[in-house]
PDB file of C-alpha atoms in Angstrom:
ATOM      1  CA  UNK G   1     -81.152 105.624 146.838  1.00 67.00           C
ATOM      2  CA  UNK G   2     -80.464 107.041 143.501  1.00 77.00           C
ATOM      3  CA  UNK G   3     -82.485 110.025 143.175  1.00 89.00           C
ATOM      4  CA  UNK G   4     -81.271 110.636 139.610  1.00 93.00           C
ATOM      5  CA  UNK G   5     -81.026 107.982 136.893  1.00 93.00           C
ATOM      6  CA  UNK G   6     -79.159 107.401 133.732  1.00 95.00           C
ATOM      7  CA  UNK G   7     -80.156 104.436 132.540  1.00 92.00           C
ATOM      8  CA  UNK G   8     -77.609 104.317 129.612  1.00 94.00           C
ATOM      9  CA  UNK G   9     -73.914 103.818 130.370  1.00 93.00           C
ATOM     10  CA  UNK G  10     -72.715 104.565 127.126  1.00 96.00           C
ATOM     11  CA  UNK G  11     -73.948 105.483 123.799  1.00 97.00           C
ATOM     12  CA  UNK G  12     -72.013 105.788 120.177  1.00 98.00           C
ATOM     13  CA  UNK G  13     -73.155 107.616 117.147  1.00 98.00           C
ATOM     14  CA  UNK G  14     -71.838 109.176 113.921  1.00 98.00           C
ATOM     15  CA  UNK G  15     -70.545 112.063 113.451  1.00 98.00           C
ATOM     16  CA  UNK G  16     -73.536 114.506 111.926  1.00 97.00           C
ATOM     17  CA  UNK G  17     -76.437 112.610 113.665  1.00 98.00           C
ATOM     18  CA  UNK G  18     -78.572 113.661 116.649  1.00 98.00           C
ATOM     19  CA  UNK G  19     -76.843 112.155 120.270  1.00 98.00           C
ATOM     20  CA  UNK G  20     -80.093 112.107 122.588  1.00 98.00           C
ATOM     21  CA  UNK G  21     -78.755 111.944 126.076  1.00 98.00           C
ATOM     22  CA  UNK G  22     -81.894 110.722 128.584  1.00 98.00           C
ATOM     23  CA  UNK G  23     -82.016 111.166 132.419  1.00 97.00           C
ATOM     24  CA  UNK G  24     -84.963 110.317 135.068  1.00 97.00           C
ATOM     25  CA  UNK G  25     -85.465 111.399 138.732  1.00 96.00           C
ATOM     26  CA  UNK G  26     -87.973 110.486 141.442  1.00 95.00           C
ATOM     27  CA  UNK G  27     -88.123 113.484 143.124  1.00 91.00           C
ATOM     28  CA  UNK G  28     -90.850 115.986 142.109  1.00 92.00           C
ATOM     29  CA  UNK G  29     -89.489 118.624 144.588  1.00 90.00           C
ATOM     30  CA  UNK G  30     -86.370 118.957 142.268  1.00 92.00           C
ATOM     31  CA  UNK G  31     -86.896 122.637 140.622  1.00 90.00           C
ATOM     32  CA  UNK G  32     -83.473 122.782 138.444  1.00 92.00           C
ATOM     33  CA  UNK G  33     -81.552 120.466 136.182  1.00 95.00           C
ATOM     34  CA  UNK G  34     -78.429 120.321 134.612  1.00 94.00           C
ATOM     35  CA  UNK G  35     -75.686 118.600 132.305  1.00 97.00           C
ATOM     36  CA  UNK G  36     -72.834 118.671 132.611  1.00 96.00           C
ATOM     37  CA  UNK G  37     -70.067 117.431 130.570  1.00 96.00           C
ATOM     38  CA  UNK G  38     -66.487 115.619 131.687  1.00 92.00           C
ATOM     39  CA  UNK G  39     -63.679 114.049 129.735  1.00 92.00           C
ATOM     40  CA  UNK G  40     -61.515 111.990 131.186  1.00 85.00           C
ATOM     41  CA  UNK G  41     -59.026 113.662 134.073  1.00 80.00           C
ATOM     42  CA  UNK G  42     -60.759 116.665 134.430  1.00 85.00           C
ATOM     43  CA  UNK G  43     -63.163 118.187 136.445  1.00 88.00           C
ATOM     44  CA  UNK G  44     -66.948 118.551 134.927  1.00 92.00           C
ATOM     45  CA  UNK G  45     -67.935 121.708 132.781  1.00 93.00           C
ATOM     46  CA  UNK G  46     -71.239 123.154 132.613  1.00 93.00           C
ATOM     47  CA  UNK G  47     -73.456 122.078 129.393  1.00 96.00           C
ATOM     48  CA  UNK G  48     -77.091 123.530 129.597  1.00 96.00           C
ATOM     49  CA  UNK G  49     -79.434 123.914 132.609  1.00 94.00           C
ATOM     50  CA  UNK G  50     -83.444 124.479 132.551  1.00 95.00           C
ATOM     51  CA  UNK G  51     -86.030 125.336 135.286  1.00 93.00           C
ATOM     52  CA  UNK G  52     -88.810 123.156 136.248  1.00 93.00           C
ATOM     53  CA  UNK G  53     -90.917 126.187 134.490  1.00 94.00           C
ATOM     54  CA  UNK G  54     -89.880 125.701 131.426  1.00 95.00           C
ATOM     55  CA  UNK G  55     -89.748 122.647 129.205  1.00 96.00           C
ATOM     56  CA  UNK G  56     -86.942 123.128 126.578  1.00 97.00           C
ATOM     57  CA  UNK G  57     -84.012 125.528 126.674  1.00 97.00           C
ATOM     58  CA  UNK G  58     -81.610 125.963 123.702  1.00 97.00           C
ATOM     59  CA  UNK G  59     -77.691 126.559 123.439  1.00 96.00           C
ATOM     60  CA  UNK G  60     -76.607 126.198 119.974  1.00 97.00           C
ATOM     61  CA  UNK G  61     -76.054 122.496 119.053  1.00 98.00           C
ATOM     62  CA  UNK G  62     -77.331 121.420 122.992  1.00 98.00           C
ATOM     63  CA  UNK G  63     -81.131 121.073 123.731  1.00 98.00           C
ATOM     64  CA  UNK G  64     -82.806 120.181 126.952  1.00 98.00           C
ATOM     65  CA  UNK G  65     -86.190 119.023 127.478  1.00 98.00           C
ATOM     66  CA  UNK G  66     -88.057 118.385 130.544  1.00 98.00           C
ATOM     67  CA  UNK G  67     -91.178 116.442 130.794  1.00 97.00           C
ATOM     68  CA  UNK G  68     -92.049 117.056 134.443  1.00 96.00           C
ATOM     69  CA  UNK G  69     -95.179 114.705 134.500  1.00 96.00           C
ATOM     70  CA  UNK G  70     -92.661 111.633 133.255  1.00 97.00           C
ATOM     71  CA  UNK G  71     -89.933 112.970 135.167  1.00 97.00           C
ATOM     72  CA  UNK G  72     -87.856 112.727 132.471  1.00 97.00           C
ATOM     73  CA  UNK G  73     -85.028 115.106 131.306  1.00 97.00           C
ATOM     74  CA  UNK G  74     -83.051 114.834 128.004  1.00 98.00           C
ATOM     75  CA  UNK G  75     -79.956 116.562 126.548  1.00 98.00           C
ATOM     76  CA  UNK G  76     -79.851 116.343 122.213  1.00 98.00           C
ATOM     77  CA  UNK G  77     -76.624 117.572 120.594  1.00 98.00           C
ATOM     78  CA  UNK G  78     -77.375 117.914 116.916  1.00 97.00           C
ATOM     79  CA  UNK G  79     -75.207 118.030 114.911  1.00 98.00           C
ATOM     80  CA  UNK G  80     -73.143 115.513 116.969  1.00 98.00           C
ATOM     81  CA  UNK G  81     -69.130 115.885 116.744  1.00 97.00           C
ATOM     82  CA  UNK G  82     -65.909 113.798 117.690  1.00 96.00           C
ATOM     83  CA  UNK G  83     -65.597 116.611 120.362  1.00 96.00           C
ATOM     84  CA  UNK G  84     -68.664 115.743 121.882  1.00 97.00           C
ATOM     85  CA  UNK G  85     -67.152 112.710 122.585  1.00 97.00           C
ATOM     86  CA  UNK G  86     -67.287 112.525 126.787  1.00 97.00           C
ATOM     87  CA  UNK G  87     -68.666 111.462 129.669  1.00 95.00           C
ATOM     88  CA  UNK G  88     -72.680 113.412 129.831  1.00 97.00           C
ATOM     89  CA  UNK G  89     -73.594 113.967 133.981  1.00 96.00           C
ATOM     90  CA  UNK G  90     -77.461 114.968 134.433  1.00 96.00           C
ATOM     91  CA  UNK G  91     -78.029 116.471 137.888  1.00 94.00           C
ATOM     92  CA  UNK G  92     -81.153 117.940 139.884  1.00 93.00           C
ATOM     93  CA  UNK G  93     -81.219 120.716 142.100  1.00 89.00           C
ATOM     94  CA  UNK G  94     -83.750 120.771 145.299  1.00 82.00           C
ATOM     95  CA  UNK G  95     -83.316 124.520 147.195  1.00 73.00           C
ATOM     96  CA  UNK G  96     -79.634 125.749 148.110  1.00 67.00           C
ATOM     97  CA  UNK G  97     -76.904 123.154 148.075  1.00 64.00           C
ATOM     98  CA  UNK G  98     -78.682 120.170 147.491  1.00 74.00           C
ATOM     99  CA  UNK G  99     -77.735 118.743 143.837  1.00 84.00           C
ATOM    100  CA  UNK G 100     -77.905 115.079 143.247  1.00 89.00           C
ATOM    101  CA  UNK G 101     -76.043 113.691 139.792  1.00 91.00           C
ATOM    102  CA  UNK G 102     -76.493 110.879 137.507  1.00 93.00           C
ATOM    103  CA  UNK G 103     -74.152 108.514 137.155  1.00 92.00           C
ATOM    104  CA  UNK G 104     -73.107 109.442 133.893  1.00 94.00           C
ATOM    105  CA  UNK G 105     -73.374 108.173 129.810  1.00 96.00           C
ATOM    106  CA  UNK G 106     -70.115 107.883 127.926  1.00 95.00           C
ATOM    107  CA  UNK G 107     -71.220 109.460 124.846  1.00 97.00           C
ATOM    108  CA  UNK G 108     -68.900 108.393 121.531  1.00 98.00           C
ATOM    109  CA  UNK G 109     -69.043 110.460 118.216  1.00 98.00           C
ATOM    110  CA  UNK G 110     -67.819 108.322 115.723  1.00 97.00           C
ATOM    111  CA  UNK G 111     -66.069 110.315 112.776  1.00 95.00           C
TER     112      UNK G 111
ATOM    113  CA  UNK Y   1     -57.240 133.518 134.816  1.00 65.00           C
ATOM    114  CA  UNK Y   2     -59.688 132.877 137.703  1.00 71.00           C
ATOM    115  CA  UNK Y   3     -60.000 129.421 138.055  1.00 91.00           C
ATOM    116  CA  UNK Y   4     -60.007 126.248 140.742  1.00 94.00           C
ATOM    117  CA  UNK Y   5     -56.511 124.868 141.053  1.00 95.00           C
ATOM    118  CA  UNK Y   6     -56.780 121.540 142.923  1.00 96.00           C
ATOM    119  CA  UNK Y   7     -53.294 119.510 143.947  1.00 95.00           C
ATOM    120  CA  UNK Y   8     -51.948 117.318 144.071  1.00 95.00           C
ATOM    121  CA  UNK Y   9     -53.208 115.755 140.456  1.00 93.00           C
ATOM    122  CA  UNK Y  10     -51.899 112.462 141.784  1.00 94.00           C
ATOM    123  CA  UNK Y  11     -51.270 111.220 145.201  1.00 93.00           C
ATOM    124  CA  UNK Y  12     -50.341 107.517 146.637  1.00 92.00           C
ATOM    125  CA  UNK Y  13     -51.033 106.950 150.158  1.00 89.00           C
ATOM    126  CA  UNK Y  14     -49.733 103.746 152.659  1.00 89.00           C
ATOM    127  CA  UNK Y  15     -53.023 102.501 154.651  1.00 87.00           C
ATOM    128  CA  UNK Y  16     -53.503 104.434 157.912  1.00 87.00           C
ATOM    129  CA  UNK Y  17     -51.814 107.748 156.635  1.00 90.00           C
ATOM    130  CA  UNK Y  18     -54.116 111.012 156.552  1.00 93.00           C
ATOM    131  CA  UNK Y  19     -53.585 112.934 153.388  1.00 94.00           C
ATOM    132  CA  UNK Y  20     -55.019 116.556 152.574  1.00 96.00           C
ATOM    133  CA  UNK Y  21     -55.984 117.610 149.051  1.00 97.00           C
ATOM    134  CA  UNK Y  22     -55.650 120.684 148.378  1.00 97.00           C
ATOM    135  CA  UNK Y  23     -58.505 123.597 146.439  1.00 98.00           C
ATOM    136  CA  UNK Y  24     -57.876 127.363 145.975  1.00 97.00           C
ATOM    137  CA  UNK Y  25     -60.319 129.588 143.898  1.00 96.00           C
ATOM    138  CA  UNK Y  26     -59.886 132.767 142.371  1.00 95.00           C
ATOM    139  CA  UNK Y  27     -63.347 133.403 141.076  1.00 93.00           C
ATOM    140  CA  UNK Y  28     -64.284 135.565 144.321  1.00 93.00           C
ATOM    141  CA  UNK Y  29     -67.250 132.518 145.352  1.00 92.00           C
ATOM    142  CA  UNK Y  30     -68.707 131.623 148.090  1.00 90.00           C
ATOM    143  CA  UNK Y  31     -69.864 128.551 148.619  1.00 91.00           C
ATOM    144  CA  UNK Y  32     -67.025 125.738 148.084  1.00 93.00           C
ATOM    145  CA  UNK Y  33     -67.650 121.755 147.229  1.00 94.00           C
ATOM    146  CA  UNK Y  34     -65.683 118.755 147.741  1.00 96.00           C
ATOM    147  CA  UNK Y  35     -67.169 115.549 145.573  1.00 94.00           C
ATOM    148  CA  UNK Y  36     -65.842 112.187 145.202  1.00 94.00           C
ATOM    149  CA  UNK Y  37     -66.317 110.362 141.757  1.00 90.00           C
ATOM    150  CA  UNK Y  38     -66.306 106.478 142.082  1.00 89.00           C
ATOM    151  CA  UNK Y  39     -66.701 104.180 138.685  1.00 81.00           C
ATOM    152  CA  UNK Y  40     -70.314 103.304 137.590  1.00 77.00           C
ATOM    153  CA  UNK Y  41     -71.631 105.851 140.103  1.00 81.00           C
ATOM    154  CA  UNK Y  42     -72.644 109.571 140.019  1.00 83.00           C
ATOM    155  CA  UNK Y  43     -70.820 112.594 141.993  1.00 89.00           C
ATOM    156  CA  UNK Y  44     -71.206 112.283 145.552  1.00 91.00           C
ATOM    157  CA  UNK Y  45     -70.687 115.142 147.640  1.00 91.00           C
ATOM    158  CA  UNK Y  46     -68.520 114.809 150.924  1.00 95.00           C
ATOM    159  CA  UNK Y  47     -68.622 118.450 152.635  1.00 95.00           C
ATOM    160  CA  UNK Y  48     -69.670 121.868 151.279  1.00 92.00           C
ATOM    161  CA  UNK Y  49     -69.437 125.298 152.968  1.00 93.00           C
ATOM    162  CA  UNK Y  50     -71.535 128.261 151.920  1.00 89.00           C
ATOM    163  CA  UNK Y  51     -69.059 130.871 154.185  1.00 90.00           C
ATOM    164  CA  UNK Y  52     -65.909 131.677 155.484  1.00 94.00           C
ATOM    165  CA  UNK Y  53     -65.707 129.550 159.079  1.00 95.00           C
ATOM    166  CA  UNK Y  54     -68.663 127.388 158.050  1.00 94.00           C
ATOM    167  CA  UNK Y  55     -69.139 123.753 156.989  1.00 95.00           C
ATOM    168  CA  UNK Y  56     -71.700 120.828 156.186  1.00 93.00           C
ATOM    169  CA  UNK Y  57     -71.552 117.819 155.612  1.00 94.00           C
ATOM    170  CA  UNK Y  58     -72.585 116.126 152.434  1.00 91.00           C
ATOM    171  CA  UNK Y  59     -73.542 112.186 151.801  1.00 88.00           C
ATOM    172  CA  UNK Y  60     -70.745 110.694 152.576  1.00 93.00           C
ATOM    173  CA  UNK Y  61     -68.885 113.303 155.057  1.00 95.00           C
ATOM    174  CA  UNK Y  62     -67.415 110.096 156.936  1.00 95.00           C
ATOM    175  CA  UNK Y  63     -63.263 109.370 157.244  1.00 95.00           C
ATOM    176  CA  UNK Y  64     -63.311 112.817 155.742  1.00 97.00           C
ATOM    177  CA  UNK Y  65     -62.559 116.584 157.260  1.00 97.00           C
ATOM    178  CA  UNK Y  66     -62.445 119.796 156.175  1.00 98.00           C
ATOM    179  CA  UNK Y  67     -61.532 123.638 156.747  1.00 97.00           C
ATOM    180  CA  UNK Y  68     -62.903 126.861 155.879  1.00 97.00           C
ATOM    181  CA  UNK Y  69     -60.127 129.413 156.759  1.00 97.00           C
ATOM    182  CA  UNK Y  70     -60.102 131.489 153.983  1.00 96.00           C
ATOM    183  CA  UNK Y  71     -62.882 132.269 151.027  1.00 96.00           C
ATOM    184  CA  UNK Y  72     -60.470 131.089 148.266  1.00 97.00           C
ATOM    185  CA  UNK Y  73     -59.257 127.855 150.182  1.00 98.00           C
ATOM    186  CA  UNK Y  74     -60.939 124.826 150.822  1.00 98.00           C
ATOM    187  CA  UNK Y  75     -58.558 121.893 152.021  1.00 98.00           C
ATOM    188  CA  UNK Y  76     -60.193 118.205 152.379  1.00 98.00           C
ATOM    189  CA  UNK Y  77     -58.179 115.989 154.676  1.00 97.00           C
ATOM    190  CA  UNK Y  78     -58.990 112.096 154.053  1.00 95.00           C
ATOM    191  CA  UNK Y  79     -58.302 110.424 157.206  1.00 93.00           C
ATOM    192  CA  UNK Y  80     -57.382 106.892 158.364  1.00 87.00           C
ATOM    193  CA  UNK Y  81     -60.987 106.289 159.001  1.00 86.00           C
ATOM    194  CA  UNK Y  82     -61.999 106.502 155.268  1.00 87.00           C
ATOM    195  CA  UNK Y  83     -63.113 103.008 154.786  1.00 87.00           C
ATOM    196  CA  UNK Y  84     -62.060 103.116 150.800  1.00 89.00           C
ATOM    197  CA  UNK Y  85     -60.450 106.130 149.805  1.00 91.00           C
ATOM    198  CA  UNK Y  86     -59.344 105.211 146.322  1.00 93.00           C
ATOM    199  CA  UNK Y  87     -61.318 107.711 144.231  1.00 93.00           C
ATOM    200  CA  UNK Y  88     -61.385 110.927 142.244  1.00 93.00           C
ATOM    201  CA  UNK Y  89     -61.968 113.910 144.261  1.00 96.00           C
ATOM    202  CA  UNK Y  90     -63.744 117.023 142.680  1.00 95.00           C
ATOM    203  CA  UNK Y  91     -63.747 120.426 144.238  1.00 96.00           C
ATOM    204  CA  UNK Y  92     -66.191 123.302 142.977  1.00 94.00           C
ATOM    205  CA  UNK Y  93     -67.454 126.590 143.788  1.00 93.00           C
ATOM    206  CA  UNK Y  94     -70.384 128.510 142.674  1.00 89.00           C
ATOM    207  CA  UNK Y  95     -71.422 132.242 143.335  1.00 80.00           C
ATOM    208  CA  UNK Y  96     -74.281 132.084 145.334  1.00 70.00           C
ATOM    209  CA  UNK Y  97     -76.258 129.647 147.322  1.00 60.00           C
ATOM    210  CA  UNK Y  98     -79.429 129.392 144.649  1.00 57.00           C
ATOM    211  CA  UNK Y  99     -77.400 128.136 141.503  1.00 59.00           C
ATOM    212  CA  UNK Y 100     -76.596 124.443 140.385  1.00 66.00           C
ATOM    213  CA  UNK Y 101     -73.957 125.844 137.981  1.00 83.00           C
ATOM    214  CA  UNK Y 102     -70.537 124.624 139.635  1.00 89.00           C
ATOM    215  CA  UNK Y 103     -67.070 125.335 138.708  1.00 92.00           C
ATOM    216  CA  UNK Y 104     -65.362 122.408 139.148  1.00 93.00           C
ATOM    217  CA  UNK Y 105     -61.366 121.933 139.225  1.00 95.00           C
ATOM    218  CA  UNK Y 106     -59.354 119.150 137.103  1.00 93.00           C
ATOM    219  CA  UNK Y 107     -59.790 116.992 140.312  1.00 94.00           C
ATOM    220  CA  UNK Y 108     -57.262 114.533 142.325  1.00 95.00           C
ATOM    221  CA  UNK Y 109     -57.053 110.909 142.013  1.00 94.00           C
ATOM    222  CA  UNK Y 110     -55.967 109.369 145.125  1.00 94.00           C
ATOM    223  CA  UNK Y 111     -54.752 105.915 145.631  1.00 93.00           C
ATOM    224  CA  UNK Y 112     -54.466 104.080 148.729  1.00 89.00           C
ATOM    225  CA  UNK Y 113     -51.238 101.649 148.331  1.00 85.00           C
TER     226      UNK Y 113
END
């Protein structure tokens, strides 16, 4: 059972416009979520996390917005660039050791 | 540069051969991850230890073994009993027990000949 959803396997847009990333879970018990961001043969990196408390946390270009009541999480990279181009992994934590991903959006920044 | 070094980057295995993949980390962390990443689906973890001499299993801990010997080393041993062992594997660490935020090495693609 896929406790974490990304709906969109892959999403392309120009370079300069907003790339809105979207993720849903089912499990209100999750308290921390978090992107992270892979190209191909390497291991994940870190993006941007937030805590159930809060419902928007900024990093430069990255935002990400939690609407707890939907259960809805979403990452928007604004200005979007050819680096951003990658593969976008939303994950949920629930207490110590428990962190369930996404399956991932292939995100294209066309130049 | 501290770091997760995972090897081999590549490996080909006969059916019925174990094979060990190898993850050392120099960030001084704790707790130590082993994931597996297959296409279409999401990172699924296989074993994680939190200390030294200590192990859990994940989701999918089956055809799969591990050791905790040392803090910086964390070897994952796919066995004959892995049904389908043709995947990525991804090792990570984090700091303490309470944090999401993995490390994560460059990973080792294993394929079963």
């Amino acid at each position: 059972d896929q406790q974490v959803k990304q709906n969109s396997p892959s999403l392309s847009v120009q370079e300069g416009r907003i790339s809105i990333l979207n993720c849903d879970y089912t499990n209100s018990m999750f308290d921390y979520f978090l992107w992270y961001k892979k190209y191909p043969a390497e291991g994940p990196t870190f993006l941007i996390s937030i805590s159930s408390i809060k419902d928007k946390n900024e990093d430069g270009r990255f935002t990400v917005f939690l609407n707890k009541s939907a259960k809805h999480l979403s990452l928007h990279i604004v200005p979007s660039q050819p680096g951003d181009s990658a593969v976008y992994f939303c994950a949920a934590e629930r207490g110590a050791n428990n962190l369930f991903f996404g399956t991932g959006t292939r995100l294209t920044v066309i130049p | 540069d501290g770091g997760i070094t995972q090897s081999p980057k590549y490996l080909f295995r006969k059916e019925g051969q174990n094979v060990t993949l190898s993850c050392e980390q120099n960030l001084n962390h704790d707790a130590m991850y082993w994931y597996r990443q297959d296409p279409g689906q999401g990172l699924r973890l296989i074993y994680y230890s939190q200390i030294v001499n200590d192990f859990q299993k994940g989701d999918i801990a089956e055809g799969y073994s591990v050791s905790r010997e040392k803090k910086e080393s964390f070897p994952l041993t796919v066995t004959s009993a892995q049904k389908n062992p043709t995947a990525f594997y991804l090792c990570a660490s984090t700091k303490g027990r309470n944090t999401g935020e993995l490390f994560f090495g460059e990973g080792s693609r294993l394929t079963v000949l």
